[in-house]
Short mmCIF file of C-alpha atoms in Angstrom, two decimals:
data_model
loop_
_atom_site.label_atom_id
_atom_site.label_comp_id
_atom_site.label_asym_id
_atom_site.label_seq_id
_atom_site.Cartn_x
_atom_site.Cartn_y
_atom_site.Cartn_z
CA UNK A 1 -44.80 -46.81 -12.74
CA UNK A 2 -47.81 -44.70 -11.72
CA UNK A 3 -48.43 -41.48 -9.88
CA UNK A 4 -50.08 -41.43 -6.44
CA UNK A 5 -52.66 -38.82 -5.48
CA UNK A 6 -54.29 -38.34 -2.08
CA UNK A 7 -56.99 -35.67 -1.84
CA UNK A 8 -58.51 -34.41 1.45
CA UNK A 9 -57.92 -37.80 3.09
CA UNK A 10 -59.31 -38.20 6.61
CA UNK A 11 -59.24 -41.10 9.06
CA UNK A 12 -60.77 -41.60 12.51
CA UNK A 13 -60.48 -44.39 15.06
CA UNK A 14 -63.59 -43.97 17.18
CA UNK A 15 -63.68 -40.29 18.18
CA UNK A 16 -59.93 -39.83 17.61
CA UNK A 17 -58.96 -38.03 14.41
CA UNK A 18 -55.74 -39.58 13.08
CA UNK A 19 -55.50 -37.90 9.65
CA UNK A 20 -57.17 -34.70 8.54
CA UNK A 21 -57.43 -33.18 5.07
CA UNK A 22 -54.25 -34.85 3.78
CA UNK A 23 -53.40 -33.85 0.23
CA UNK A 24 -50.36 -35.42 -1.43
CA UNK A 25 -49.20 -36.01 -5.00
CA UNK A 26 -46.25 -38.27 -5.82
CA UNK A 27 -45.20 -38.01 -9.49
CA UNK A 28 -44.55 -41.23 -11.39
CA UNK A 29 -41.03 -42.58 -11.05
CA UNK A 30 -40.14 -40.48 -7.98
CA UNK A 31 -39.78 -41.06 -4.24
CA UNK A 32 -41.48 -38.82 -1.70
CA UNK A 33 -40.53 -39.10 1.97
CA UNK A 34 -43.12 -38.42 4.65
CA UNK A 35 -41.38 -37.18 7.78
CA UNK A 36 -43.17 -37.24 11.12
CA UNK A 37 -42.81 -38.11 14.77
CA UNK A 38 -44.23 -41.29 16.27
CA UNK A 39 -48.02 -41.05 16.42
CA UNK A 40 -48.29 -38.44 13.66
CA UNK A 41 -50.27 -40.80 11.38
CA UNK A 42 -47.53 -41.92 8.97
CA UNK A 43 -48.22 -45.66 9.05
CA UNK A 44 -51.98 -45.09 9.03
CA UNK A 45 -51.64 -43.20 5.74
CA UNK A 46 -49.69 -46.08 4.18
CA UNK A 47 -52.28 -48.59 5.38
CA UNK A 48 -55.02 -46.52 3.77
CA UNK A 49 -53.13 -46.40 0.46
CA UNK A 50 -52.43 -50.13 0.37
CA UNK A 51 -56.03 -50.90 1.40
CA UNK A 52 -55.56 -52.56 4.80
CA UNK A 53 -58.01 -50.07 6.37
CA UNK A 54 -60.75 -47.80 5.01
CA UNK A 55 -60.89 -44.01 4.97
CA UNK A 56 -63.63 -41.70 6.27
CA UNK A 57 -62.99 -38.74 3.97
CA UNK A 58 -61.31 -37.95 0.67
CA UNK A 59 -60.00 -40.06 -2.21
CA UNK A 60 -56.86 -42.02 -3.08
CA UNK A 61 -55.82 -42.64 -6.69
CA UNK A 62 -53.01 -44.77 -8.14
CA UNK A 63 -52.15 -44.24 -11.79
CA UNK A 64 -55.27 -42.13 -12.27
CA UNK A 65 -57.58 -44.86 -10.93
CA UNK A 66 -59.50 -44.17 -7.74
CA UNK A 67 -58.74 -47.06 -5.37
CA UNK A 68 -60.46 -45.63 -2.28
CA UNK A 69 -63.08 -42.94 -1.73
CA UNK A 70 -65.32 -41.99 1.16
CA UNK A 71 -68.67 -43.75 0.93
CA UNK A 72 -67.59 -46.05 -1.92
CA UNK A 73 -66.56 -49.71 -1.71
CA UNK A 74 -62.73 -49.65 -1.92
CA UNK A 75 -60.66 -51.67 -4.36
CA UNK A 76 -59.19 -54.76 -2.68
CA UNK A 77 -55.51 -54.53 -1.69
CA UNK A 78 -54.46 -57.22 -4.17
CA UNK A 79 -56.09 -55.27 -7.02
CA UNK A 80 -54.32 -51.97 -6.38
CA UNK A 81 -50.88 -52.80 -7.77
CA UNK A 82 -49.20 -51.55 -4.61
CA UNK A 83 -46.12 -53.15 -3.04
CA UNK A 84 -45.69 -52.75 0.71
CA UNK A 85 -42.49 -53.05 2.75
CA UNK A 86 -43.49 -53.20 6.42
CA UNK A 87 -41.41 -52.17 9.41
CA UNK A 88 -38.79 -54.81 10.24
CA UNK A 89 -39.29 -56.36 6.78
CA UNK A 90 -41.84 -58.95 8.01
CA UNK A 91 -40.37 -61.88 6.06
CA UNK A 92 -42.01 -65.27 6.43
CA UNK A 93 -39.60 -67.07 8.79
CA UNK A 94 -40.52 -70.58 7.59
CA UNK A 95 -39.86 -69.78 3.91
CA UNK A 96 -36.51 -69.52 2.19
CA UNK A 97 -35.45 -66.27 0.54
CA UNK A 98 -36.49 -67.45 -2.92
CA UNK A 99 -39.94 -68.41 -1.62
CA UNK A 100 -40.31 -65.10 0.20
CA UNK A 101 -39.39 -63.07 -2.86
CA UNK A 102 -41.57 -65.10 -5.20
CA UNK A 103 -44.58 -65.13 -2.88
CA UNK A 104 -46.62 -62.64 -4.94
CA UNK A 105 -45.68 -64.02 -8.35
CA UNK A 106 -47.70 -66.31 -10.58
CA UNK A 107 -47.04 -70.04 -10.33
CA UNK A 108 -45.16 -70.01 -13.65
CA UNK A 109 -42.87 -67.17 -12.56
CA UNK A 110 -42.22 -68.83 -9.19
CA UNK A 111 -41.30 -72.08 -10.91
CA UNK A 112 -38.92 -70.43 -13.36
CA UNK A 113 -37.31 -68.27 -10.66
CA UNK A 114 -35.95 -65.85 -13.26
CA UNK A 115 -37.88 -62.88 -11.84
CA UNK A 116 -36.88 -63.84 -8.29
CA UNK A 117 -33.19 -63.85 -9.20
CA UNK A 118 -33.63 -60.62 -11.18
CA UNK A 119 -35.02 -58.63 -8.24
CA UNK A 120 -32.54 -60.15 -5.80
CA UNK A 121 -29.72 -58.90 -8.02
CA UNK A 122 -31.54 -55.58 -8.27
CA UNK A 123 -31.23 -55.09 -4.51
CA UNK A 124 -27.58 -56.19 -4.47
CA UNK A 125 -28.03 -59.85 -3.50
CA UNK A 126 -27.12 -62.83 -5.66
CA UNK A 127 -28.65 -66.14 -6.68
CA UNK A 128 -26.84 -67.86 -3.81
CA UNK A 129 -29.33 -66.24 -1.40
CA UNK A 130 -32.27 -68.20 -2.79
CA UNK A 131 -31.92 -71.17 -0.42
CA UNK A 132 -31.21 -69.18 2.74
CA UNK A 133 -33.69 -68.67 5.56
CA UNK A 134 -34.41 -65.18 7.00
CA UNK A 135 -32.62 -66.01 10.26
CA UNK A 136 -29.42 -66.59 8.26
CA UNK A 137 -29.42 -63.00 6.98
CA UNK A 138 -28.16 -59.77 8.50
CA UNK A 139 -30.63 -57.00 9.25
CA UNK A 140 -29.67 -55.11 6.10
CA UNK A 141 -30.02 -58.25 3.96
CA UNK A 142 -33.48 -58.88 5.39
CA UNK A 143 -34.57 -55.35 4.42
CA UNK A 144 -33.26 -55.88 0.88
CA UNK A 145 -35.12 -59.19 0.58
CA UNK A 146 -38.30 -57.47 1.79
CA UNK A 147 -37.87 -54.83 -0.91
CA UNK A 148 -37.21 -57.52 -3.54
CA UNK A 149 -40.45 -59.26 -2.49
CA UNK A 150 -42.35 -55.97 -2.89
CA UNK A 151 -40.81 -55.26 -6.31
CA UNK A 152 -41.18 -58.77 -7.72
CA UNK A 153 -44.83 -58.47 -8.93
CA UNK A 154 -43.92 -55.18 -10.70
CA UNK A 155 -46.23 -52.95 -8.63
CA UNK A 156 -47.31 -49.54 -9.85
CA UNK A 157 -46.38 -48.07 -6.47
CA UNK A 158 -44.06 -49.13 -3.62
CA UNK A 159 -44.71 -48.10 -0.01
CA UNK A 160 -41.90 -48.25 2.56
CA UNK A 161 -42.73 -48.05 6.27
CA UNK A 162 -39.65 -47.06 8.32
CA UNK A 163 -37.58 -49.43 6.14
CA UNK A 164 -34.26 -48.88 7.94
CA UNK A 165 -35.33 -48.78 11.59
CA UNK A 166 -33.17 -50.82 13.93
CA UNK A 167 -30.12 -50.88 11.64
CA UNK A 168 -26.79 -49.49 12.83
CA UNK A 169 -25.56 -46.24 11.29
CA UNK A 170 -23.21 -47.66 8.63
CA UNK A 171 -25.66 -50.37 7.62
CA UNK A 172 -28.47 -47.81 7.33
CA UNK A 173 -26.44 -45.82 4.81
CA UNK A 174 -25.44 -48.90 2.81
CA UNK A 175 -28.99 -50.30 2.75
CA UNK A 176 -30.46 -46.91 1.95
CA UNK A 177 -28.22 -46.54 -1.10
CA UNK A 178 -29.09 -50.05 -2.29
CA UNK A 179 -32.82 -49.39 -1.93
CA UNK A 180 -32.62 -46.09 -3.80
CA UNK A 181 -30.66 -47.69 -6.64
CA UNK A 182 -33.11 -50.61 -6.88
CA UNK A 183 -36.11 -48.27 -7.03
CA UNK A 184 -34.37 -46.17 -9.69
CA UNK A 185 -33.39 -49.21 -11.78
CA UNK A 186 -36.96 -50.52 -11.62
CA UNK A 187 -38.40 -47.08 -12.41
CA UNK A 188 -40.67 -47.35 -9.38
CA UNK A 189 -42.88 -44.71 -7.83
CA UNK A 190 -42.35 -44.82 -4.08
CA UNK A 191 -43.64 -43.32 -0.86
CA UNK A 192 -41.54 -43.77 2.28
CA UNK A 193 -42.45 -42.80 5.83
CA UNK A 194 -39.78 -42.16 8.44
CA UNK A 195 -39.10 -40.23 11.64
CA UNK A 196 -35.43 -39.87 10.66
CA UNK A 197 -34.65 -36.42 9.26
CA UNK A 198 -31.45 -37.51 7.49
CA UNK A 199 -33.27 -40.31 5.67
CA UNK A 200 -36.10 -38.07 4.53
CA UNK A 201 -33.86 -35.22 3.39
CA UNK A 202 -31.38 -37.47 1.57
CA UNK A 203 -33.83 -39.85 -0.14
CA UNK A 204 -36.93 -37.92 -1.13
CA UNK A 205 -37.26 -35.78 -4.25
CA UNK A 206 -39.84 -34.11 -2.04
CA UNK A 207 -40.32 -34.23 1.73
CA UNK A 208 -43.80 -34.01 3.26
CA UNK A 209 -43.85 -33.10 6.96
CA UNK A 210 -46.74 -34.71 8.87
CA UNK A 211 -47.69 -33.28 12.26
CA UNK A 212 -50.62 -34.55 14.34
CA UNK A 213 -52.34 -35.97 11.28
CA UNK A 214 -51.88 -32.91 9.03
CA UNK A 215 -49.38 -32.31 6.23
CA UNK A 216 -47.92 -28.91 7.14
CA UNK A 217 -45.30 -28.61 4.37
CA UNK A 218 -44.44 -30.48 1.18
CA UNK A 219 -41.41 -29.28 -0.76
CA UNK A 220 -37.94 -30.17 -2.00
CA UNK A 221 -35.61 -31.23 0.85
CA UNK A 222 -33.51 -28.06 0.70
CA UNK A 223 -36.65 -25.91 0.92
CA UNK A 224 -37.99 -27.78 3.95
CA UNK A 225 -34.61 -27.43 5.67
CA UNK A 226 -33.75 -23.84 4.73
CA UNK A 227 -37.28 -22.37 4.65
CA UNK A 228 -39.45 -24.39 7.07
CA UNK A 229 -43.16 -23.54 7.08
CA UNK A 230 -43.10 -22.68 10.80
CA UNK A 231 -40.85 -22.93 13.84
CA UNK A 232 -42.22 -26.37 14.74
CA UNK A 233 -41.10 -27.71 11.37
CA UNK A 234 -37.77 -25.88 11.72
CA UNK A 235 -37.10 -27.56 15.05
CA UNK A 236 -38.19 -30.98 13.82
CA UNK A 237 -36.14 -31.22 10.62
CA UNK A 238 -32.88 -30.22 12.27
CA UNK A 239 -31.26 -28.24 15.05
CA UNK A 240 -32.30 -24.60 15.15
CA UNK A 241 -31.12 -21.51 16.98
CA UNK A 242 -34.16 -19.26 17.48
CA UNK A 243 -33.73 -15.64 18.63
CA UNK A 244 -35.85 -12.51 18.93
CA UNK A 245 -35.15 -9.90 16.29
CA UNK A 246 -36.30 -6.77 14.49
CA UNK A 247 -36.63 -6.97 10.70
CA UNK A 248 -36.58 -4.15 8.14
CA UNK A 249 -35.69 -3.92 4.44
CA UNK A 250 -34.27 -7.43 4.06
CA UNK A 251 -32.16 -7.30 7.21
CA UNK A 252 -32.87 -8.52 10.75
CA UNK A 253 -31.09 -7.30 13.85
CA UNK A 254 -30.72 -9.82 16.68
CA UNK A 255 -28.20 -11.04 19.26
CA UNK A 256 -26.10 -12.45 16.38
CA UNK A 257 -25.82 -9.04 14.72
CA UNK A 258 -27.35 -7.70 11.50
CA UNK A 259 -28.24 -10.63 9.25
CA UNK A 260 -29.55 -10.95 5.71
CA UNK A 261 -33.09 -12.36 5.47
CA UNK A 262 -34.00 -14.68 2.59
CA UNK A 263 -37.63 -15.33 3.49
CA UNK A 264 -40.38 -15.06 6.05
CA UNK A 265 -41.55 -11.92 7.86
CA UNK A 266 -39.78 -8.83 6.45
CA UNK A 267 -40.81 -6.07 8.86
CA UNK A 268 -41.19 -5.58 12.59
CA UNK A 269 -40.62 -7.91 15.57
CA UNK A 270 -39.75 -11.45 14.46
CA UNK A 271 -38.32 -14.79 15.50
CA UNK A 272 -35.04 -15.48 13.71
CA UNK A 273 -34.12 -19.07 12.77
CA UNK A 274 -30.44 -19.88 12.24
CA UNK A 275 -29.01 -23.34 11.60
CA UNK A 276 -26.04 -24.18 13.88
CA UNK A 277 -23.77 -24.93 10.90
CA UNK A 278 -24.27 -21.31 9.73
CA UNK A 279 -22.57 -20.00 12.86
CA UNK A 280 -18.85 -19.38 12.36
CA UNK A 281 -16.38 -19.09 15.23
CA UNK A 282 -13.23 -16.97 15.13
CA UNK A 283 -10.41 -16.35 17.58
CA UNK A 284 -10.51 -13.02 19.38
CA UNK A 285 -7.83 -10.65 18.11
CA UNK A 286 -7.15 -9.08 21.50
CA UNK A 287 -7.54 -5.59 19.98
CA UNK A 288 -10.91 -4.92 21.55
CA UNK A 289 -14.38 -5.75 20.27
CA UNK A 290 -14.49 -6.98 16.68
CA UNK A 291 -18.19 -7.88 16.49
CA UNK A 292 -20.46 -10.28 18.34
CA UNK A 293 -18.66 -12.25 21.03
CA UNK A 294 -19.47 -15.45 22.91
CA UNK A 295 -17.91 -17.58 25.59
CA UNK A 296 -17.41 -21.31 24.94
CA UNK A 297 -19.27 -23.39 27.51
CA UNK A 298 -18.53 -26.90 26.23
CA UNK A 299 -18.21 -28.95 23.06
CA UNK A 300 -19.18 -32.43 21.90
CA UNK A 301 -17.45 -34.27 19.07
CA UNK A 302 -19.46 -36.29 16.53
CA UNK A 303 -16.50 -37.39 14.44
CA UNK A 304 -16.37 -35.16 11.37
CA UNK A 305 -18.11 -32.27 13.17
CA UNK A 306 -18.28 -30.76 16.64
CA UNK A 307 -21.18 -29.05 18.43
CA UNK A 308 -20.00 -26.07 20.48
CA UNK A 309 -22.26 -24.62 23.18
CA UNK A 310 -21.84 -20.89 23.64
CA UNK A 311 -23.00 -18.11 25.95
CA UNK A 312 -23.73 -15.22 23.60
CA UNK A 313 -22.95 -11.58 24.46
CA UNK A 314 -23.61 -9.75 27.70
CA UNK A 315 -27.03 -11.41 28.07
CA UNK A 316 -25.30 -14.83 28.11
CA UNK A 317 -27.91 -16.25 25.72
CA UNK A 318 -27.25 -19.94 25.09
CA UNK A 319 -26.76 -21.06 21.48
CA UNK A 320 -25.14 -23.97 19.63
CA UNK A 321 -22.74 -23.84 16.70
CA UNK A 322 -21.76 -26.81 14.54
CA UNK A 323 -18.23 -26.68 13.16
CA UNK A 324 -16.09 -28.91 10.96
CA UNK A 325 -12.91 -27.19 12.12
CA UNK A 326 -10.71 -29.60 14.08
CA UNK A 327 -9.17 -26.71 16.05
CA UNK A 328 -12.09 -26.23 18.44
CA UNK A 329 -11.78 -23.44 21.06
CA UNK A 330 -11.52 -24.61 24.66
CA UNK A 331 -14.22 -24.22 27.30
CA UNK A 332 -14.06 -20.72 28.81
CA UNK A 333 -12.43 -19.19 25.74
CA UNK A 334 -13.91 -15.99 24.28
CA UNK A 335 -14.58 -16.14 20.52
CA UNK A 336 -15.99 -13.97 17.76
CA UNK A 337 -19.24 -15.17 16.24
CA UNK A 338 -20.58 -14.56 12.72
CA UNK A 339 -23.38 -16.02 10.61
CA UNK A 340 -22.77 -17.34 7.08
CA UNK A 341 -25.61 -16.90 4.62
CA UNK A 342 -29.13 -15.51 4.98
CA UNK A 343 -31.61 -16.54 7.67
CA UNK A 344 -35.37 -17.16 7.83
CA UNK A 345 -37.79 -15.22 10.03
CA UNK A 346 -41.22 -15.91 11.55
CA UNK A 347 -43.89 -13.83 13.27
CA UNK A 348 -42.92 -12.69 16.77
CA UNK A 349 -45.97 -14.47 18.22
CA UNK A 350 -45.07 -17.88 16.67
CA UNK A 351 -44.07 -19.54 19.94
CA UNK A 352 -41.44 -18.46 22.39
CA UNK A 353 -37.90 -17.81 21.21
CA UNK A 354 -35.63 -20.61 22.40
CA UNK A 355 -31.97 -20.17 21.59
CA UNK A 356 -31.08 -23.81 22.23
CA UNK A 357 -33.52 -25.87 20.16
CA UNK A 358 -32.26 -29.44 19.59
CA UNK A 359 -33.48 -31.64 16.78
CA UNK A 360 -36.41 -33.94 17.47
CA UNK A 361 -34.43 -36.93 16.23
#
C-alpha cells in the first residue's frame, strides 16, 4: 500500500480549465471518495494520476515518489504501480475471465494461475469463473472481475471510476460491499470517483467534493453531510431545507422556530440549513397552538421512509420532511413541526434561501 498526494494540480484542454489547484492526500490503506457532478473533472483527475494524460500545474506523488510534475517528463503509466478500474469495467470481451484477471501479471504467474484464483476469491468469485467469458457474467460479476484484474499485480494504489454505474439498487449494494471487503483484505489504498452521494458517504473514510474543477471540501462523511462548506455542497450531498433566519448566542430563529446552532455563522442574518430527516411531525392536539404548524400537501413513499411536503405556517413556506413513521398524516391535515438536533448556518448573502432544495442525485 502507498499514500497518494496531489498538490496544486491543474489541467487545461485548450483554453478550458478542467482542474484548478487540486490538493488531495489519501493515507495509505484507506479509501477516499471524490464526489462530483458530471463534468466536474472527476475522471480527468483519475486519468492524470494513472498517467493517461499530462498535467499543466502541480505534482502527483504515489508512495512518496513524484510520478507527475509540471514541466517534468512524467513516469509512464506502467511504472506507477497504479491499478485502474474504468467505468463499465472495460473487460476484454474476447478473453476469458482468467485471462482478463491475469492480463497484468508476469508470464510465470499467469501460467500458475494461483494469483488469478486468489484475487477472484478475494472479490467473492470462485475458480469456476476462470473459463467464463465476460458476456456470460452479470453486471455485478463483471465489476468484480474488473476489480480483480486491477488488484492482481498488487498495485500500490487502486483507482475506481464510477465502479457501480448502471447496476440496479440491490446489486449496487452487494457489489459495493464486496469491493470494500476486497480492498480491505488486500490492504489497498484507493481513490474512487462517483456522482452518487450514498456511495461516497458510505464508502469513503473521507469524502472530497469536487465542483467545477475545484475541491471545495474534504472531510469525514459525517462532517460533509452535517457541516457542508457552503450551501451548494449542502444541496449536492443530500436534500436540504434552507430558510432565512436570525442568529444570536448559539440559537437561530426562523420559520421552524428557535433552533440550536452547531456551526457556521453565529450572529446576525443567516441562511439556515436543516436536513429533512431532522424535521419531526406531530398530531395537533386540538387545544390551540402548540408550536410551529404546517399543512400536509402530499407525501411520497420510498419503502422504509416517506417524504412529506408541507406548507409551513401562515406564510405557507414549502418544506420537505423525511419520516420513518408508517402512520403518515393525510394530505390537508394540520400537524405540529419540530426540529431534532442542531442546525448549520451560512451567511445571509450565500445564495437565495430556497425552502425546497432537492438533492442533486
